[in-house]
Coordinates of C-alpha atoms in Angstrom, one line a residue:
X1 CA 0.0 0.0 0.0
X2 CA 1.0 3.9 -0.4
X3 CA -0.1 6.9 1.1
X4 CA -0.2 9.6 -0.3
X5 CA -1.1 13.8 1.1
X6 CA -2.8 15.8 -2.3
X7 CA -2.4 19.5 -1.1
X8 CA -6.4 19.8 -1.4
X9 CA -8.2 16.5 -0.9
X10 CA -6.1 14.9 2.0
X11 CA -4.4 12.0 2.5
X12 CA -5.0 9.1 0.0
X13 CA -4.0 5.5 0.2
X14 CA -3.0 3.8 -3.3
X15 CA -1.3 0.8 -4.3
X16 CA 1.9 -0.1 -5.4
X17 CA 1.4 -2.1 -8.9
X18 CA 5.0 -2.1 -9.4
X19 CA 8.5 -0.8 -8.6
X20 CA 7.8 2.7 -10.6
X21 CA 3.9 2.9 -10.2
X22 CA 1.1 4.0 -7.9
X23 CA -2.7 3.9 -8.4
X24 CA -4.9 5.3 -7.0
X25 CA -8.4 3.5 -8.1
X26 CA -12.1 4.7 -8.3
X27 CA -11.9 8.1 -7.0
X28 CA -15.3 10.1 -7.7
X29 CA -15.4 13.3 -9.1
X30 CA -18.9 13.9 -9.6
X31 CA -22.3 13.0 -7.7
X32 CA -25.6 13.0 -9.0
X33 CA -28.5 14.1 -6.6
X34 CA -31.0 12.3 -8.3
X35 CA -31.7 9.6 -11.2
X36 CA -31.2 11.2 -14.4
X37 CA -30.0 14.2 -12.7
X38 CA -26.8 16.2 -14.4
X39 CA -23.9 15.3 -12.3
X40 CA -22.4 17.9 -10.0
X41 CA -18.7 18.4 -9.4
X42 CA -17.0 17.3 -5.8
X43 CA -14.7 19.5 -4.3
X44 CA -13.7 16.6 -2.0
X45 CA -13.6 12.9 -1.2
X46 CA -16.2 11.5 0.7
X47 CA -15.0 9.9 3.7
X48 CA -17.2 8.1 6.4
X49 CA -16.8 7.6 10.1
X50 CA -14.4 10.4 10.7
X51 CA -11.8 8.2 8.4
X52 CA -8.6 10.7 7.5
X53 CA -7.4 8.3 5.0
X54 CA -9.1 7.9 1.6
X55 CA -9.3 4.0 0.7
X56 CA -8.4 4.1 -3.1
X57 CA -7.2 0.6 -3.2
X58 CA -9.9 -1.2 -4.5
X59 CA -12.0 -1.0 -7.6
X60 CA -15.2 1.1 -7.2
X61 CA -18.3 0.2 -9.5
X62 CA -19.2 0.9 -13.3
X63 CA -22.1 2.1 -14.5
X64 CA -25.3 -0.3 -14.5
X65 CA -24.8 -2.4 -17.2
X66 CA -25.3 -6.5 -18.3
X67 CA -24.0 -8.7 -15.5
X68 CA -20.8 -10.5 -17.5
X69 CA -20.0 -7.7 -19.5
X70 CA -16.4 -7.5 -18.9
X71 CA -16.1 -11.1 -20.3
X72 CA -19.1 -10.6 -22.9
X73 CA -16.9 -7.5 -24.2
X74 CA -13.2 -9.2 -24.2
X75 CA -15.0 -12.1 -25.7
X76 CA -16.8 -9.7 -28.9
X77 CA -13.6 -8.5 -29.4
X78 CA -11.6 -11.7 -29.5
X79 CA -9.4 -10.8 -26.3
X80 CA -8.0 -13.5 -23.8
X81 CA -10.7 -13.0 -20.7
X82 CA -8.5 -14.9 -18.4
X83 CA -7.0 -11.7 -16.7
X84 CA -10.7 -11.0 -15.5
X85 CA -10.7 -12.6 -12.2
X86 CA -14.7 -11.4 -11.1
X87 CA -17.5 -8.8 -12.5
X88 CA -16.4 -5.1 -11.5
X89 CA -19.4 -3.8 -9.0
X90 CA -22.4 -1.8 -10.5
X91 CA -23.9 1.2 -9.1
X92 CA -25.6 4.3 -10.0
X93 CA -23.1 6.2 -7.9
X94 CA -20.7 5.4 -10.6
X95 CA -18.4 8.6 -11.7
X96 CA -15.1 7.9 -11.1
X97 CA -11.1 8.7 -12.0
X98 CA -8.7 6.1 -11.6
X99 CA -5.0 7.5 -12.0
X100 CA -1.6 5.8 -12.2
X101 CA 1.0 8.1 -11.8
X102 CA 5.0 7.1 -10.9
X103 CA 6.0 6.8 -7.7
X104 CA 8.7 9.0 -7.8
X105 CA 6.7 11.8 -9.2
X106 CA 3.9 11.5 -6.0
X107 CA 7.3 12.1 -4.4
X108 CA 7.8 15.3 -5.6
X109 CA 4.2 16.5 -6.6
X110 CA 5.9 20.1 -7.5
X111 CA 7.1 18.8 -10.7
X112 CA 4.6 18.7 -13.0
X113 CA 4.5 16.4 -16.2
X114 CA 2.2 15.7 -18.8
X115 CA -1.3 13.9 -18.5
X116 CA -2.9 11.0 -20.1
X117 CA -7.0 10.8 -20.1
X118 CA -8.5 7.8 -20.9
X119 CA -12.1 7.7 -22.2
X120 CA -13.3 3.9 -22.7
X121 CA -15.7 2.7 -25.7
X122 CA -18.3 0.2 -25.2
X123 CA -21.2 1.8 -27.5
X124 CA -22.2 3.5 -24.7
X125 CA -23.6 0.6 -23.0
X126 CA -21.1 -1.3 -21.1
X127 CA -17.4 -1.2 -20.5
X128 CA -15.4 0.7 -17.2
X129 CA -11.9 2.4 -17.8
X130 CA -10.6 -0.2 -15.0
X131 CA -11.4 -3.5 -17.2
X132 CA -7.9 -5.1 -16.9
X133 CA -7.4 -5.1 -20.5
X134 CA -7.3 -1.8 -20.7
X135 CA -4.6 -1.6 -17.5
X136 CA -2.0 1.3 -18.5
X137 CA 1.0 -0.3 -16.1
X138 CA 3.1 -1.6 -19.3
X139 CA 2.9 1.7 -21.3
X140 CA 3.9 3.9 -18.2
X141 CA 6.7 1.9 -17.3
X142 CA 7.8 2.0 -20.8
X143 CA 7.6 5.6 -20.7
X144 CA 9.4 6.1 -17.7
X145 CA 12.2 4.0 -19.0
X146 CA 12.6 6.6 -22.0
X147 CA 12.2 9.5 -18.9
X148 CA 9.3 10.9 -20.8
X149 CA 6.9 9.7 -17.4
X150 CA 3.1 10.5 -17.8
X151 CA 0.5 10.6 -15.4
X152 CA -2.8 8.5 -17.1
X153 CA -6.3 9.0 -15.9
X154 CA -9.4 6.5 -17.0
X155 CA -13.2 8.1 -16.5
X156 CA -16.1 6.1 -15.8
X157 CA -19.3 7.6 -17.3
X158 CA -23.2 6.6 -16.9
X159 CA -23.9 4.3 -19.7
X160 CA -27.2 3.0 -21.4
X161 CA -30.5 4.5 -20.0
X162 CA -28.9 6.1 -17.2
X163 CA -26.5 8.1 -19.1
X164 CA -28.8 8.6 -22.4
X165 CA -32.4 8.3 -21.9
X166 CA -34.0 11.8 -22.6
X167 CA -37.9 13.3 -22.6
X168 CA -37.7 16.7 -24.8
X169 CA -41.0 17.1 -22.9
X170 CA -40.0 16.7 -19.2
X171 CA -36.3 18.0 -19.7
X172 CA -35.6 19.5 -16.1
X173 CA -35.9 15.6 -15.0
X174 CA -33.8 13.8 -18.2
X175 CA -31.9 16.2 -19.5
X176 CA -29.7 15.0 -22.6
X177 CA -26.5 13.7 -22.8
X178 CA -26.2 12.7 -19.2
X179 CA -23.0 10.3 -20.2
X180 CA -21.2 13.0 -21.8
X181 CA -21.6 15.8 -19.4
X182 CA -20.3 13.3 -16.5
X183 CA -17.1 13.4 -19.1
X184 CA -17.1 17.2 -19.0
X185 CA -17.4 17.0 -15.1
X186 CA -14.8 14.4 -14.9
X187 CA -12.5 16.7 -16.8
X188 CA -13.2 19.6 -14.8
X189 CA -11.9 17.4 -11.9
X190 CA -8.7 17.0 -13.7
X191 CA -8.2 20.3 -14.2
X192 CA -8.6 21.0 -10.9
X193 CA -6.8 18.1 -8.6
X194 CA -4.5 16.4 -11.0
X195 CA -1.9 19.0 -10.4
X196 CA -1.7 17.6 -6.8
X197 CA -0.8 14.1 -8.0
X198 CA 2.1 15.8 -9.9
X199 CA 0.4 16.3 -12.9
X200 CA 0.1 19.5 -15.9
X201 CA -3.2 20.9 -16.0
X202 CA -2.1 22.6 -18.8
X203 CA -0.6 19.7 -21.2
X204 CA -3.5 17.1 -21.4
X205 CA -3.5 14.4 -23.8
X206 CA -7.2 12.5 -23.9
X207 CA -7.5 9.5 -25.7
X208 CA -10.6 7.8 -26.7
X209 CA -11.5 4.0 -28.3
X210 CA -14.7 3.3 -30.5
X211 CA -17.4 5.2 -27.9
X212 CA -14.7 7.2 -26.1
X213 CA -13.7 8.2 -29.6
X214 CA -16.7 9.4 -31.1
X215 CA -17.3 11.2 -27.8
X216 CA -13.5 12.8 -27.8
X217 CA -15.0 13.9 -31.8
X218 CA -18.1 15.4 -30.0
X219 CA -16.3 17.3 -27.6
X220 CA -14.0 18.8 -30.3
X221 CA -16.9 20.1 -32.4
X222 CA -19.2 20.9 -29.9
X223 CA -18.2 25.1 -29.6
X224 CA -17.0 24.4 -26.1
X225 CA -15.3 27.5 -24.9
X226 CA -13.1 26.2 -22.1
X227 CA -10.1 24.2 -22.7
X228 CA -10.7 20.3 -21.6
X229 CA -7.2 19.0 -23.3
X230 CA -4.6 20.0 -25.3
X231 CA -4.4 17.6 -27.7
X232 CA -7.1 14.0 -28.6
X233 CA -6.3 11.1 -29.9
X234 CA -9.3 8.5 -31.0
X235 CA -8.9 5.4 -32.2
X236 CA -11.8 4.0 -34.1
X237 CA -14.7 6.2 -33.1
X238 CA -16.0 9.4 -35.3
X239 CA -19.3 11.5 -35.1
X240 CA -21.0 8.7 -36.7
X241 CA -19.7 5.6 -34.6
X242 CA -22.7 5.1 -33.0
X243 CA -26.0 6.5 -34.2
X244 CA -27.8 9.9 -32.7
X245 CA -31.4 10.5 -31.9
X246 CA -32.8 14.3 -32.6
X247 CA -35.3 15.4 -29.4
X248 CA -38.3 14.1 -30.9
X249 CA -36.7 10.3 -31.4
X250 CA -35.4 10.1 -27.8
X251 CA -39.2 11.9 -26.8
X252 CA -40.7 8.7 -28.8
X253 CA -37.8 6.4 -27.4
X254 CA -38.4 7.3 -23.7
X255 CA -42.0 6.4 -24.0
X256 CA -41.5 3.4 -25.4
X257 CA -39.0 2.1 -22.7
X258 CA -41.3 3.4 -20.3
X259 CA -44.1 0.2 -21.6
X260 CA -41.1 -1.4 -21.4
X261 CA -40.7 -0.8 -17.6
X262 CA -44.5 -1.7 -16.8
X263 CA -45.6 1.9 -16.7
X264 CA -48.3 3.8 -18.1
X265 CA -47.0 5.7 -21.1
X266 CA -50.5 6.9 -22.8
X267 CA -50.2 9.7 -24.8
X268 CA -52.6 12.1 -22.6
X269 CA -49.9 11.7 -19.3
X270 CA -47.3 14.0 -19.1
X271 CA -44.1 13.1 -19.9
X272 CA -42.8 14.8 -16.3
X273 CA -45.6 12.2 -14.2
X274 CA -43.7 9.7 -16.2
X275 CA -40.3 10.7 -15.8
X276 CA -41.2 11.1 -12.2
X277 CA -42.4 7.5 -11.7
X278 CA -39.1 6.1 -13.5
X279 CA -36.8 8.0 -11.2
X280 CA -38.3 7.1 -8.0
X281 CA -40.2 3.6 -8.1
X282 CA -38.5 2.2 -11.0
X283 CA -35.8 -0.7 -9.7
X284 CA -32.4 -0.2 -11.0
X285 CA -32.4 -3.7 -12.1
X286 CA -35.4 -3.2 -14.1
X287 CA -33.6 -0.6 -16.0
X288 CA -30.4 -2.8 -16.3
X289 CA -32.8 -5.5 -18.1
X290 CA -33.5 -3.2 -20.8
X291 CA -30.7 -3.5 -22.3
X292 CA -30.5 -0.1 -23.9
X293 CA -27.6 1.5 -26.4
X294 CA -26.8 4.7 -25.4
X295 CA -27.7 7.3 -28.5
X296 CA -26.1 11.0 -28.3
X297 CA -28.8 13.5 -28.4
X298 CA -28.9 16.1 -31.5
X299 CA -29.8 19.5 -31.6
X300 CA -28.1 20.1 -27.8
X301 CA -25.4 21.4 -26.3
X302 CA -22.5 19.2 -26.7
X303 CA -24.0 18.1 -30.4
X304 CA -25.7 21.2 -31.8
X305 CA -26.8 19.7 -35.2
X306 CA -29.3 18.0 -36.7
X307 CA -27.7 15.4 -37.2
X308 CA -23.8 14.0 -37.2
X309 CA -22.8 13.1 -40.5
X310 CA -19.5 12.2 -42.6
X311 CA -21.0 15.6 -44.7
X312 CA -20.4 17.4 -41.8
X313 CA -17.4 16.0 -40.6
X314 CA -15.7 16.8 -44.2
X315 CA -17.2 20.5 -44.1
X316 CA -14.8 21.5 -41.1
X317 CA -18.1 22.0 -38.8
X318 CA -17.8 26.2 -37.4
X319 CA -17.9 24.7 -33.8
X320 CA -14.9 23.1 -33.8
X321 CA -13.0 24.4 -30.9
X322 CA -10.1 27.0 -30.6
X323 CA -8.3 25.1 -27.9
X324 CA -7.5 22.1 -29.5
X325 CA -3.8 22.0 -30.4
X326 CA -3.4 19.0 -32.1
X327 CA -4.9 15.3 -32.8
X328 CA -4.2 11.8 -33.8
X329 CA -7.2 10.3 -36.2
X330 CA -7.4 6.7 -36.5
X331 CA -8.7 3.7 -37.9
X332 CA -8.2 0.1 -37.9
X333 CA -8.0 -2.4 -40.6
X334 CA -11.1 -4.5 -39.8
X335 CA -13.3 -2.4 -36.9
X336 CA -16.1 -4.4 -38.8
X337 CA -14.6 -6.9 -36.4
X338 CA -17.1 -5.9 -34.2
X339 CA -20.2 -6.9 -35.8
X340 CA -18.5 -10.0 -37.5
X341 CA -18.1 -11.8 -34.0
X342 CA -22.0 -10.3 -33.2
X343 CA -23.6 -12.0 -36.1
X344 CA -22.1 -15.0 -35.7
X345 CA -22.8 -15.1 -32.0
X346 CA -26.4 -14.5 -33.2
X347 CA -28.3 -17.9 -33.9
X348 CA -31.1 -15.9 -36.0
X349 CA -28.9 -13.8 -38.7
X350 CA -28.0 -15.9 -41.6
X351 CA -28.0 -16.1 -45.5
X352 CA -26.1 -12.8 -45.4
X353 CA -25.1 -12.1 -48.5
X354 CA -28.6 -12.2 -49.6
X355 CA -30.2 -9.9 -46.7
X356 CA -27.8 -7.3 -47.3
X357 CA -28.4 -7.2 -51.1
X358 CA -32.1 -6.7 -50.5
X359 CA -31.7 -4.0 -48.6
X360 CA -28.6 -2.6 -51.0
X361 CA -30.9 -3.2 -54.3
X362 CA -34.0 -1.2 -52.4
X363 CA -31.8 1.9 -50.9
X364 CA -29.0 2.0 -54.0
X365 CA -31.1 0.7 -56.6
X366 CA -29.8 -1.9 -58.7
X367 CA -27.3 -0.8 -60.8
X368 CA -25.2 0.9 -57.5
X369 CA -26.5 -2.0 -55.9
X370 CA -24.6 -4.1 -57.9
X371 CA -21.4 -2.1 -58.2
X372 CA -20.9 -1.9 -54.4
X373 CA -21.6 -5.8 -54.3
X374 CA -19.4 -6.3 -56.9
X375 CA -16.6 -4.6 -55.2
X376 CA -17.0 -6.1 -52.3
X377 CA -17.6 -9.8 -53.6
X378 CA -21.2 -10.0 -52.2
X379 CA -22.9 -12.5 -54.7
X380 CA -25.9 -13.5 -54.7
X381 CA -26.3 -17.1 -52.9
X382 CA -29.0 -19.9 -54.3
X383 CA -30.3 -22.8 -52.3
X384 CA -29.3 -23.7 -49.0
X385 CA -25.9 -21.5 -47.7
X386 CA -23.1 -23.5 -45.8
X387 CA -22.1 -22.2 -42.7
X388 CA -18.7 -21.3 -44.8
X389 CA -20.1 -19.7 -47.5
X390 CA -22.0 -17.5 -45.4
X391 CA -19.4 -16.8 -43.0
X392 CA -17.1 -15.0 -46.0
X393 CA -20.2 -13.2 -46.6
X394 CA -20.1 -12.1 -43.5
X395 CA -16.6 -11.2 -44.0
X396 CA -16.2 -9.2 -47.2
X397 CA -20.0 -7.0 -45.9
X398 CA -17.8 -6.4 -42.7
X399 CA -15.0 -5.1 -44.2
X400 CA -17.2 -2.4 -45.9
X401 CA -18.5 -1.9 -43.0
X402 CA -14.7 -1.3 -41.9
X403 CA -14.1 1.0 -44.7
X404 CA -17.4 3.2 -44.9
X405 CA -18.1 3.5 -41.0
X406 CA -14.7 3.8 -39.9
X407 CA -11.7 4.2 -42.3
X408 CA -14.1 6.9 -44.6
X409 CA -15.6 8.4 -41.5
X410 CA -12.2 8.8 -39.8
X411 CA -10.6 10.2 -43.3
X412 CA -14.0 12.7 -43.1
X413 CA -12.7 14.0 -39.8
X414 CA -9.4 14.7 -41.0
X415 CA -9.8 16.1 -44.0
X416 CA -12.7 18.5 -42.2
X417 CA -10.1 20.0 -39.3
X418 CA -7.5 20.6 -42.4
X419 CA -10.0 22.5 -44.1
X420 CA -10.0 24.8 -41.3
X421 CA -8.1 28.2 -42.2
X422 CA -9.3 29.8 -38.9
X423 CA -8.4 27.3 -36.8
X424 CA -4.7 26.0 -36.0
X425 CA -5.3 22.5 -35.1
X426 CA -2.7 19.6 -36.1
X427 CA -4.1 16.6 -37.9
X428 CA -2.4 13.4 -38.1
X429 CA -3.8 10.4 -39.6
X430 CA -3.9 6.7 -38.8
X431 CA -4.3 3.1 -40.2
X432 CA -3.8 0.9 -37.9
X433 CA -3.2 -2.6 -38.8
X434 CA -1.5 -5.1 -36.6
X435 CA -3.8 -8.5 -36.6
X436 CA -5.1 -9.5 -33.6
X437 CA -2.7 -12.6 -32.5
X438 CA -5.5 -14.0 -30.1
X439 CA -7.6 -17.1 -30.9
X440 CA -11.2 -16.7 -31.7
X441 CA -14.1 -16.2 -33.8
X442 CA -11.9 -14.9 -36.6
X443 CA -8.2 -16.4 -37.3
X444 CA -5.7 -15.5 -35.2
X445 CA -2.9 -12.5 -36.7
X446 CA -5.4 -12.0 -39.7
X447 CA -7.2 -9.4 -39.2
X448 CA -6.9 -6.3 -37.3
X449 CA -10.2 -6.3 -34.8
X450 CA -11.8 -3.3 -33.4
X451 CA -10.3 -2.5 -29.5
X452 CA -7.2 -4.5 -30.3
X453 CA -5.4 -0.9 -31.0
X454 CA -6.2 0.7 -27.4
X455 CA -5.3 -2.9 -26.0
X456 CA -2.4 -3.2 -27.9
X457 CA -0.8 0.5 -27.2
X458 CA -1.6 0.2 -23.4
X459 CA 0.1 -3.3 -23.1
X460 CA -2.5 -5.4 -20.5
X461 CA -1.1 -8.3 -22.9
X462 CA 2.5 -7.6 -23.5
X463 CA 4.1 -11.3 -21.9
X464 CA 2.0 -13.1 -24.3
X465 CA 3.2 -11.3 -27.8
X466 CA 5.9 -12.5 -30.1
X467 CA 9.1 -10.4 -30.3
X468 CA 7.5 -9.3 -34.2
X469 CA 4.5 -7.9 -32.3
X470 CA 6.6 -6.3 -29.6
X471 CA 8.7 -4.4 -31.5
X472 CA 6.4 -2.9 -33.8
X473 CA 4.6 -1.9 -31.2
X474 CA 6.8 -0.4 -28.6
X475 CA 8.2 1.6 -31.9
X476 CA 4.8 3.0 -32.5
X477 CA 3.9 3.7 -28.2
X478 CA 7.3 5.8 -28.2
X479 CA 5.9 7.7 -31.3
X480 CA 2.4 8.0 -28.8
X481 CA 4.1 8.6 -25.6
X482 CA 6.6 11.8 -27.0
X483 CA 3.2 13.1 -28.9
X484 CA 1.7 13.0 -25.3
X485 CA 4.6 14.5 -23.6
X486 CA 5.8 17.5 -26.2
X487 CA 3.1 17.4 -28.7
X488 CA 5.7 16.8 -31.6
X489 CA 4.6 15.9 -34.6
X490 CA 4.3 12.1 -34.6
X491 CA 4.4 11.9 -38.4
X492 CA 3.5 14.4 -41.2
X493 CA 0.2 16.4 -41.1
X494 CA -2.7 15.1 -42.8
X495 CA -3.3 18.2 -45.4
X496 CA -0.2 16.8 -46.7
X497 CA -2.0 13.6 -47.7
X498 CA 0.4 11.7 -45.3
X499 CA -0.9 9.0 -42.7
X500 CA 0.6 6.2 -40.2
X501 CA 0.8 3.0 -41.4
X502 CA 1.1 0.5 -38.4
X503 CA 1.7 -3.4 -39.2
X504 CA 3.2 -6.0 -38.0
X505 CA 6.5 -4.7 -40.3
X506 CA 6.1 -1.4 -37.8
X507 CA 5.5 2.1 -38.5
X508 CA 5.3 3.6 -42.4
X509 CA 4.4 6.7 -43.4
X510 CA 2.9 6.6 -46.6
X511 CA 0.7 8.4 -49.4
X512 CA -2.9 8.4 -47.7
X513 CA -4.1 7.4 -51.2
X514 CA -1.7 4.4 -51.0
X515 CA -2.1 3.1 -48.0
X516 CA -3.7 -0.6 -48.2
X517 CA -7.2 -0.8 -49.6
X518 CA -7.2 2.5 -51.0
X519 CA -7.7 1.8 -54.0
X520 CA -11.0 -0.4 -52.9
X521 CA -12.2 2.9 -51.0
X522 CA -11.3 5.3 -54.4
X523 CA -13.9 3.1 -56.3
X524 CA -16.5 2.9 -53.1
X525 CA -16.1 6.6 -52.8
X526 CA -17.0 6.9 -56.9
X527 CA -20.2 4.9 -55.9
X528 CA -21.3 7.1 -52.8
X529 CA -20.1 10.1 -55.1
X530 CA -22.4 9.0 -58.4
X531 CA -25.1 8.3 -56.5
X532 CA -25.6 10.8 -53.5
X533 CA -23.0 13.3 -54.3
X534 CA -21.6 14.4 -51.0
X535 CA -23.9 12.7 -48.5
X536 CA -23.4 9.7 -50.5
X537 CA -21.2 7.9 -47.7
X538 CA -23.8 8.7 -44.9
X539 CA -25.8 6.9 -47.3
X540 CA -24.1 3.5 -47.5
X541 CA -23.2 3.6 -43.5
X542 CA -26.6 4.5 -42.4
X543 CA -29.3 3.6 -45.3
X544 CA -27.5 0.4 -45.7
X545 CA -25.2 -0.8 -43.5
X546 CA -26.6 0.3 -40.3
X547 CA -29.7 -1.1 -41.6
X548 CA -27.9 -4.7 -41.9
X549 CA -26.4 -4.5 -38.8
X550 CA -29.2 -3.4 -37.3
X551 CA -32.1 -5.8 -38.3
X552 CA -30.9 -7.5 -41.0
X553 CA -33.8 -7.0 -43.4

């Protein structure tokens, strides 16, 4: 154990994960006086029974979520589960920083170095910034070895219901985008405390994975006037990760989940007697069993459009925010992953090829229909499917879904900030594409799955890589780390037409209209192009892939 005096909130007692780190886990930042309430900053930590000593050596609880979904989540994206010993705790009372800062910096809190934010994904329905896969110990110690030591911080956030239900109607009870303004409390509390720990208010580095991304994207488009970071970095995760509701869609949603919850949602009761009934008699297991996907809220403060779209993304949107410095794009190779390992875990979605081309041939129209199967090598099946056949279905409609809703809408990102003459913010782009190595659904070191970046850079797995892997990417976290501690240019700016290329041969900077499948995505960008103009990917993702993902038919 360590103890630890912060010159404003008291002595704290940590632990010692290793000979050059101390953590100090689940420390809440924020509270929230009611269900559905906006969370309020703490300007302390809550201690009980006249205790002078702060217990932050044990893992405090996520937001309600499934039961399991630490293992359900390692498992969907094909990641050993063995390091997860038991289910993290669940409670309401869920905002919380965990930070890991060395031990020799706590030591000498004056000196202040550079900060690390961690925002985790999970579709904004499940996942905690402590999972132990996401556990920071082996990229810290690697950058204290190269004496570029950083201090990293992971948020917790409400998730699901909790963090996104909203009533347009009955707003002063669920206001929108609960999940997102606990992150802009949570940073608040950095700003504030992490200076204590030893830490640089003023040279922040937040990075975000698949959810955490697309909110990091948010945030940096959202006209906020005060400075949360310095610089982003957001690994597989744009504006349109996951999908948005407008005010009237989440008005429509709520009452819906309300019939769900066994209460009376007619259209003559007021939204407010509803929302009143679901914040004080409704159990929180009830709302855990709903099983709801968090969806941003449009038309608000942190998202003030109609809707988020690659279209707006390209147009350099006029919030984007004066205090961002710099950021690191990114996609992966196959973030379609995700939904590859889904489907097959899904005993009801078969015969793939042919569900998708329905739904292509009815949105596209046949002629784009067919040129977008065609590139793709989505044929029509007759008669019964194997399992095989269908399975490489499922593999060539989830790499588009890799390069429309990710590599595309991550290029869209970039190539909006560089449009930007009145704004100075770096752009540096991304492919990353290091295979997974770990058994699974999909083949092992074939294809590069969705979270296996974040897991990768962050090193919960490090003894079990081959020297190939560890190389390649201990290269590209030194590249990370000095972009974290100096904001150097990692690589060449994106309105050069440069991007990182990451692989299992290490780090290349290349062409970004050479960099593998590129030429596949020239030709699907001719097809969104001739047949929406320039909402013609927002098209493909949401008219049709989304669809397919979504329901299937």
């Amino acid at each position: 154990m360590a103890h630890f005096r912060h010159s404003t909130l008291g002595q704290i007692k940590g632990v010692q994960v290793n000979k050059v780190l101390t953590q100090f886990r689940s420390l809440p930042y924020a509270t929230i006086k009611q269900r559905f309430a906006r969370s309020q900053l703490l300007d302390h930590l809550p201690r009980h029974h006249g205790q002078e000593i702060y217990d932050a050596t044990h893992i405090g609880p996520s937001s309600i979520q499934p039961f399991g979904a630490a293992k359900m989540d390692a498992d969907s994206n094909q990641l050993p589960s063995d390091i997860i010993k038991e289910d993290q705790p669940q409670s309401e009372d869920c905002l919380r920083v965990t930070i890991t800062a060395p031990t020799e910096i706590l030591n000498h809190p004056e000196t202040k170095i550079p900060v690390l934010v961690f925002l985790h994904g999970g579709a904004f329905f499940l996942n905690s910034g402590e999972r132990p896969y996401y556990s920071p110990t082996a990229f810290l110690a690697q950058a204290v070895s190269e004496s570029k030591p950083l201090i990293f911080v992971s948020i917790d956030y409400r998730l699901g219901a909790l963090g996104f239900f909203h009533s347009s109607q009955a707003s002063e009870l669920l206001p929108p985008n609960n999940g997102l303004h606990d992150q802009l409390r949570a940073f608040e509390w950095i700003k504030k405390y992490i200076s204590g720990f030893g830490g640089d208010p003023n040279n922040i580095t937040t990075i975000g994975q698949s959810a955490g991304a697309e909110s990091l994207c948010l945030h940096n488009i959202s006209g906020q006037k005060t400075a949360l970071y310095k610089r982003s970095i957001t690994f597989s995760g744009t504006p349109v990760t996951m999908p948005a509701k407008t005010p009237r869609e989440h008005e429509d949603n709520f009452r819906i989940q309300a019939k769900k919850l066994g209460l009376d949602a007619a259209e003559e009761r007021s939204s407010t007697d509803i929302a009143n009934e679901m914040i004080h008699n409704i159990s929180v297991d009830a709302i855990r069993k709903l099983n709801f996907v968090g969806a941003p809220c449009t038309s608000s403060e942190i998202l003030p459009y109609e809707r988020p779209t690659m279209k707006l993304s390209r147009s350099g949107p006029k919030t984007t925010v004066p205090w961002l410095e710099s950021q690191i794009v990114s996609a992966a190779g196959y973030d379609g992953s995700i939904s590859w390992i889904m489907m097959k875990k899904n005993p009801k979605r078969k015969d793939h090829a042919n569900s998708f081309r329905k739904i292509a041939e009815e949105v596209l129209g046949q002629h784009l229909a067919n040129r977008l199967c065609d590139l793709y090598g989505i044929a029509a099946r007759h008669g019964n499917v194997s399992e095989e056949a269908d399975d490489e279905d499922l593999t060539r409609i989830c790499q588009l879904e890799s390069d429309v809703g990710f590599v595309c809408a991550a290029e869209a990102v970039a190539t909006g900030f560089s449009k930007r003459t009145d704004r100075k913010t770096k752009t540096f782009y991304q492919l990353f594409d290091l295979p997974n190595p770990f058994q699974g659904y999909l083949p092992p070191e074939r294809y590069t799955t969705h979270s296996w970046d974040i897991v990768a850079l962050l090193g919960a797995y490090e003894e079990r890589l081959s020297e190939e892997y560890l190389g390649a990417i201990k290269d590209w976290r030194s590249r990370i780390i000095e972009y974290c501690v100096s904001g150097q240019e990692p690589w060449m700016d994106y309105k050069d037409g440069k991007g990182m290329y990451v692989s299992r041969n290490g780090l290349e900077l290349m062409d970004v209209n050479k960099l593998p499948g590129a030429e596949r995505r020239k030709i699907l960008n001719d097809i969104a192009k001739d047949g929406y103009g320039d909402r013609g990917h927002d098209v493909l993702w949401e008219g049709v892939c989304r669809r397919w993902l979504d329901k299937g038919h």
